[in-house]
C-alpha positions as semicolon CSV with decimal commas, in nm:
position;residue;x (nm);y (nm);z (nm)
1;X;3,531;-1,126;-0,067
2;X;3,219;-1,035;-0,231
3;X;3,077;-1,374;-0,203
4;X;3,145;-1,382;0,177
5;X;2,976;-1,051;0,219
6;X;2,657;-1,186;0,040
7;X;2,645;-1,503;0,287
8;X;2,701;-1,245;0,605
9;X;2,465;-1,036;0,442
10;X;2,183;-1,320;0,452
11;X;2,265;-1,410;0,783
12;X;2,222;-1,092;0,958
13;X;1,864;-1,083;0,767
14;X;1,776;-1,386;0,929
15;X;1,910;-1,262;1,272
16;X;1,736;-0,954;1,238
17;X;1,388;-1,139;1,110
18;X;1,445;-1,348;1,462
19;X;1,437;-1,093;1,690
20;X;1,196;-0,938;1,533
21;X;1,335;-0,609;1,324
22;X;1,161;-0,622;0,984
23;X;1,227;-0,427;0,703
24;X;1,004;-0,079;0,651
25;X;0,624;-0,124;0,492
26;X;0,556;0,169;0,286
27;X;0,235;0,229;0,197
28;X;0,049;0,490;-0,101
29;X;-0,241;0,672;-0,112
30;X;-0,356;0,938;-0,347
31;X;-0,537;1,272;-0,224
32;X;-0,647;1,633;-0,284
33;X;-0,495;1,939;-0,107
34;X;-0,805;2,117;0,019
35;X;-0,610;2,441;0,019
36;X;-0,440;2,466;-0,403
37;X;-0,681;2,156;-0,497
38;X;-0,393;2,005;-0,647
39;X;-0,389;1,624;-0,660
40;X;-0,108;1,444;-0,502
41;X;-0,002;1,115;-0,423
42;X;0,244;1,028;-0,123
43;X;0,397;0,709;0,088
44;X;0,428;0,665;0,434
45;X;0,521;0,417;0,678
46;X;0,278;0,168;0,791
47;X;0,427;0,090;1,108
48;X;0,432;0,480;1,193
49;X;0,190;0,656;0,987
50;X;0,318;1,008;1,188
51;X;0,644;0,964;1,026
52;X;0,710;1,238;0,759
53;X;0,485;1,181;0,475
54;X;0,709;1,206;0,170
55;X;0,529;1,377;-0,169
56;X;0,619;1,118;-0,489
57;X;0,382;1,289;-0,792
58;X;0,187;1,628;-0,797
59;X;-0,045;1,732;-1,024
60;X;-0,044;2,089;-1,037
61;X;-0,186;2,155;-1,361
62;X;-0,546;2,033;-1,393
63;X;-0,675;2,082;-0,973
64;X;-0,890;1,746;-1,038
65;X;-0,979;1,573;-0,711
66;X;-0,934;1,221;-0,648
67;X;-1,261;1,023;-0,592
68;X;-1,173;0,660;-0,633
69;X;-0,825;0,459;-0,719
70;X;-0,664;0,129;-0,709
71;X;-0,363;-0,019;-0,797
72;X;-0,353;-0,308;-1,057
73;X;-0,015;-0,468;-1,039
74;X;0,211;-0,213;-1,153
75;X;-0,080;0,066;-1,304
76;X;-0,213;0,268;-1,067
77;X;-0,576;0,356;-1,194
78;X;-0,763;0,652;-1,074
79;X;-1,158;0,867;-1,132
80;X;-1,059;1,217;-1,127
81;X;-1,336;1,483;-1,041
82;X;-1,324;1,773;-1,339
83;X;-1,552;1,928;-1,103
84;X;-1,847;2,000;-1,354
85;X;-2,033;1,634;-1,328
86;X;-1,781;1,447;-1,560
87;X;-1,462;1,282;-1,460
88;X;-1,120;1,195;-1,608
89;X;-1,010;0,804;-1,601
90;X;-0,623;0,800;-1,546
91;X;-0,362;0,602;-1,480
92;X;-0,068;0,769;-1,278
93;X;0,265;0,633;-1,258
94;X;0,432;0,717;-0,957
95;X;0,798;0,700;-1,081
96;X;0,784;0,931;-1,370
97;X;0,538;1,091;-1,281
98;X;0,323;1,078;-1,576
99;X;-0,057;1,106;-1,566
100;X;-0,247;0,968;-1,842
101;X;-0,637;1,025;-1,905
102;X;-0,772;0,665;-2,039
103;X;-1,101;0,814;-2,090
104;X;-1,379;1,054;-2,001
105;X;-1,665;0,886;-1,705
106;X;-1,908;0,960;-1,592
107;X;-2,254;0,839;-1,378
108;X;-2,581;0,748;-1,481
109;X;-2,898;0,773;-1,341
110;X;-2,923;0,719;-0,987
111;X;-2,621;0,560;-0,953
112;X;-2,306;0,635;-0,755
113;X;-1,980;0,494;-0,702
114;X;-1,798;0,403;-0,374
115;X;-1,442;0,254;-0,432
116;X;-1,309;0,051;-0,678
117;X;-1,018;-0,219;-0,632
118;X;-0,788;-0,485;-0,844
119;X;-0,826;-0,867;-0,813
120;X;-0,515;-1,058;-0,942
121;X;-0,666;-1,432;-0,933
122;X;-0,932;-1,273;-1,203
123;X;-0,713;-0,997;-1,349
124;X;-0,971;-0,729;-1,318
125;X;-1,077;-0,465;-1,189
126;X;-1,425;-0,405;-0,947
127;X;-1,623;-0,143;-0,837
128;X;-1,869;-0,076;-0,558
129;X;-2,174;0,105;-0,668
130;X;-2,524;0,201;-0,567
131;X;-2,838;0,216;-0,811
132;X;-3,176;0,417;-0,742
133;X;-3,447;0,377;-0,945
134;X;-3,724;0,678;-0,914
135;X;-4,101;0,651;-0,989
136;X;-4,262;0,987;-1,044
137;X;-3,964;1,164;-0,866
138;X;-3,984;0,928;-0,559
139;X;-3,698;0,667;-0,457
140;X;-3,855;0,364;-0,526
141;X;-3,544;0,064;-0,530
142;X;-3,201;0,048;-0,434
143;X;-2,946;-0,210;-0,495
144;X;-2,635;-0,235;-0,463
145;X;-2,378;-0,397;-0,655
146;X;-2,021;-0,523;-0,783
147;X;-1,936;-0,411;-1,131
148;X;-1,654;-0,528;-1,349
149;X;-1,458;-0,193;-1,509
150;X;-1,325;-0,210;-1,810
151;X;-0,941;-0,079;-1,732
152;X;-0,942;0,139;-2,092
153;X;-1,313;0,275;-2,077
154;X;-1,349;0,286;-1,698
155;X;-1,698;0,198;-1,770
156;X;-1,890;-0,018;-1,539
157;X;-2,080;-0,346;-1,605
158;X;-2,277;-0,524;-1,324
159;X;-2,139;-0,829;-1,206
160;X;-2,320;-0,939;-0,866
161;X;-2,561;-0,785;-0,652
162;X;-2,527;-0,776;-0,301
163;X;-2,813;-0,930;-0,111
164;X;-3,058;-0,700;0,037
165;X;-3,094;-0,785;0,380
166;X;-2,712;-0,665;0,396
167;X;-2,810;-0,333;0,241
168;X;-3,175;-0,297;0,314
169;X;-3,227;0,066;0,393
170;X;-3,105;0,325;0,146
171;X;-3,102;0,584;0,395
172;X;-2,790;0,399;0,526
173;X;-2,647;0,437;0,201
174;X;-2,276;0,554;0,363
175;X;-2,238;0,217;0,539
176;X;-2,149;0,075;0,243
177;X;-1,754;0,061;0,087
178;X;-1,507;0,028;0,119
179;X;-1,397;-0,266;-0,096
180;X;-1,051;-0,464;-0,132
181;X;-0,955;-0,832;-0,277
182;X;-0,918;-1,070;-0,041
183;X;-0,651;-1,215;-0,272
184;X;-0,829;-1,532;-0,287
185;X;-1,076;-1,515;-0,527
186;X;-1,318;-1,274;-0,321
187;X;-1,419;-0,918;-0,263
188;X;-1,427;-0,805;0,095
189;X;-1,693;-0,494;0,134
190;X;-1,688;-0,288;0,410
191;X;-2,045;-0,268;0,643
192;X;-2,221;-0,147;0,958
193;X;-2,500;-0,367;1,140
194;X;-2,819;-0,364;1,189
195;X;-2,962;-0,399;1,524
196;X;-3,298;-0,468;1,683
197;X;-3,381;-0,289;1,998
198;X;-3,722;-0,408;2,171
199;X;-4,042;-0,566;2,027
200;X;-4,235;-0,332;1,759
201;X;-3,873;-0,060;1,791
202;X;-3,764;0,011;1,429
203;X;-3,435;-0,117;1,350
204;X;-3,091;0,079;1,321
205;X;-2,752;0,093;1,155
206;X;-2,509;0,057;1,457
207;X;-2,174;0,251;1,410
208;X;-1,982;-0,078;1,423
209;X;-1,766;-0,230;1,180
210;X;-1,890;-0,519;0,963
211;X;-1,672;-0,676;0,659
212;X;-1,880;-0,932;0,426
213;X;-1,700;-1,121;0,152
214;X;-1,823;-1,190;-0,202
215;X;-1,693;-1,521;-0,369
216;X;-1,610;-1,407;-0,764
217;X;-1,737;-1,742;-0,848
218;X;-2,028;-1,843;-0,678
219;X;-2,129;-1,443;-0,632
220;X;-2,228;-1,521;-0,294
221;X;-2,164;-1,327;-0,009
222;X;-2,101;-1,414;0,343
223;X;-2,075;-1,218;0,660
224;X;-1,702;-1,267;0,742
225;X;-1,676;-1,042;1,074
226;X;-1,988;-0,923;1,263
227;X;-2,012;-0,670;1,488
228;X;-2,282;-0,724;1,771
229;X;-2,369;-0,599;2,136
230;X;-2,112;-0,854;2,279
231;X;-1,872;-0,854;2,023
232;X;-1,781;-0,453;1,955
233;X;-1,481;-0,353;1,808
234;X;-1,255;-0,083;1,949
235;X;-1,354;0,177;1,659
236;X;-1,690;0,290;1,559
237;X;-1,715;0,273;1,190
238;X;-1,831;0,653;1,160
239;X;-1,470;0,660;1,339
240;X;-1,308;0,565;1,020
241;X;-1,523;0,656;0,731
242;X;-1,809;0,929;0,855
243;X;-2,099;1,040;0,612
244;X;-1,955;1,157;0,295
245;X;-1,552;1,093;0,379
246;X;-1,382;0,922;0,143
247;X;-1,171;0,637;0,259
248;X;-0,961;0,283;0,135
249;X;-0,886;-0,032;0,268
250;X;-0,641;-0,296;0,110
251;X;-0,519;-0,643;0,215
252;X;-0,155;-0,683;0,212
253;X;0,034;-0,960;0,387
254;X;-0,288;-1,124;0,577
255;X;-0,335;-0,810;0,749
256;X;-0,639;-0,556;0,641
257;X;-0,518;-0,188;0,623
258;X;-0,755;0,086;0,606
259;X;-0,694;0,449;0,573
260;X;-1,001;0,695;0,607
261;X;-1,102;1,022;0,827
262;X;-0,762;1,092;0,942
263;X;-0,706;0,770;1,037
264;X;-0,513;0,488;0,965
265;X;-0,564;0,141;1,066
266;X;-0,477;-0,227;1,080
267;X;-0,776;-0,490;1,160
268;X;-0,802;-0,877;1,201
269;X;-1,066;-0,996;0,953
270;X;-1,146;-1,281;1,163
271;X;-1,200;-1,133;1,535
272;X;-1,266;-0,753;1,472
273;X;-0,938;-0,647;1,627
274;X;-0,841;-0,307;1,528
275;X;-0,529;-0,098;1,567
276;X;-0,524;0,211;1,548
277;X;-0,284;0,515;1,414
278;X;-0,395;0,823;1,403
279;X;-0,258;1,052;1,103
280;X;-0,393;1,360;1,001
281;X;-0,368;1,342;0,641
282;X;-0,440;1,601;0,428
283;X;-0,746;1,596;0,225
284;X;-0,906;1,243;0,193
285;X;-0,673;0,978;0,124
286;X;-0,821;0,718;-0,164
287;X;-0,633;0,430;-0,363
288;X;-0,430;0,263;-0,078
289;X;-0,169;0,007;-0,156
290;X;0,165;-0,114;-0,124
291;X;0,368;-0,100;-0,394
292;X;0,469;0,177;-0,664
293;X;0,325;0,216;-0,984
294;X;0,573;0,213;-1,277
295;X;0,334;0,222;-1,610
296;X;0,129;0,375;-1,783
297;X;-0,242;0,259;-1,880
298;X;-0,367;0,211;-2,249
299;X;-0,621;0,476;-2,363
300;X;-0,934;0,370;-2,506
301;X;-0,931;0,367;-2,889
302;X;-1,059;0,646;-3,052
303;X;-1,482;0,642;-3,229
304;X;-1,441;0,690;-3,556
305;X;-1,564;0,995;-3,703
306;X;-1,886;0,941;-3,884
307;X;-1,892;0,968;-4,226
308;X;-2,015;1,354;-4,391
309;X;-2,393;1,317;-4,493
310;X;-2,383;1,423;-4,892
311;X;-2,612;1,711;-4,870
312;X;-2,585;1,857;-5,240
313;X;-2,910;1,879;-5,442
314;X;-2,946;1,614;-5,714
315;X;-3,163;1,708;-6,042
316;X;-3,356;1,433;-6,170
317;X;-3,506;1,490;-6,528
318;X;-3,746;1,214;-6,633
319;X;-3,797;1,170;-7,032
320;X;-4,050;0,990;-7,185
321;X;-3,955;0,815;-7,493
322;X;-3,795;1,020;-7,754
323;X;-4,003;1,353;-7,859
């Protein structure tokens, strides 16, 4: 009986898949209550983001915000904000619960991070992140670039710099991120365009979406989707991201999903098509992705403590010959 139940079983999965009822996506995101500050992570349904969001880990302890996050197969990592210019490197796993600082981070000179993300064909992790270099207090370059991250450290390492005419005004610093693998040995980075208007006009940053790839082996980047006067799509990019909001995209089943400025939405990499859900979430959701973490990430080993400095007074008495 239990065998026949297992065959009906499979064919009313197949019946279902043909006329088209699929099984629930759930998808995770990690945020910060702007009310208690607490951090909290939560899942949701893709299809219906304005379903009931369901709460699966809270910290209520340390009221660190979440700036950036990923999930690398089954280790959800995370950059905490301890709110005094450092942050804490964790991994969180979802099913116990369990948050575990890797490391202490934090940024150097002139630089600043956008969003980080997990490639499996590589098995590492990458970061977006902006460098300014100052001469005699005045911006003088920016550049803008893919780092490697170690996932015990959390520190950064340049690994490719995008090309400038993508990123060629760093007062249009916010059209930059977010970032996602393209699960095929690439790094799609989210962008706006930049449009001419007239002979001898200055150029500007249009509100549109862009999305440029980076090949991980070449380091070359290509403009996969862009936006122009004939080809807009149906959400400004300040829609989804605005200055300063946080905000996370992630490929998951050929589809891109982003999630940003209480909204939530599903776009076609290849014509611009966007779909959108609108969600007030609370806070601003980072780290999306579709599957639950379930371990926990190795700290960084310990520096050894240097050894004490021998500070005692030696007495040296010289003798000449025997008197």
């Amino acid at each position: 009986m239990r065998k026949v139940y297992k065959i009906l079983t499979m064919v009313a999965l197949c019946m279902m898949a043909t006329m088209g009822v699929m099984a629930q996506v759930t998808g995770y995101a990690i945020t910060s209550n702007a009310n208690s500050k607490n951090c909290y992570a939560f899942s949701f349904d893709v299809s219906d983001p304005s379903k009931v969001v369901e709460t699966i880990w809270t910290d209520t302890v340390s009221s660190e915000a979440a700036v950036i996050a990923t999930l690398a197969d089954s280790i959800y990592y995370a950059y905490m904000d301890e709110g005094t210019g450092g942050y804490d490197f964790c991994s969180i796993n979802f099913t116990t619960g369990k948050k575990t600082v890797l490391s202490s981070a934090s940024l150097g000179s002139g630089e600043t991070w956008y969003d980080i993300c997990y490639d499996a064909t590589t098995a590492s992790l990458y970061g977006l992140r902006k460098m300014d270099t100052y001469v005699d207090g005045e911006l003088s370059t920016s550049s803008y670039q893919i780092c490697t991250i170690d996932a015990s450290t959390g520190r950064w390492t340049e690994y490719a710099t995008l090309p400038s005419e993508i990123v060629n005004q760093s007062s249009a610093s916010y059209y930059l991120g977010p970032i996602c693998s393209d699960g095929n040995g690439g790094i799609y980075v989210m962008g706006a365009n930049k449009w001419f208007k007239g002979t001898g006009m200055a150029p500007f940053w249009s509100s549109y979406i862009n999305i440029y790839r980076l090949d991980l082996t070449t380091k070359e980047t290509s403009i996969l989707f862009e936006s122009n006067e004939a080809t807009v799509v149906n959400v400004s990019y300040s829609n989804i991201v605005g200055a300063g909001v946080k905000c996370s995209m992630e490929m998951h089943e050929g589809k891109l999903y982003i999630i940003g400025n209480n909204n939530f939405l599903t776009m076609d990499v290849t014509t611009g098509t966007v779909t959108k859900n609108a969600k007030t979430f609370k806070g601003e959701p980072v780290g999306l992705c579709f599957a639950m973490s379930t371990a926990d990430g190795t700290p960084a080993p310990q520096e050894p403590e240097p050894l004490p400095v021998d500070t005692r007074l030696v007495k040296v008495v010289e003798t000449y010959g025997d008197h």
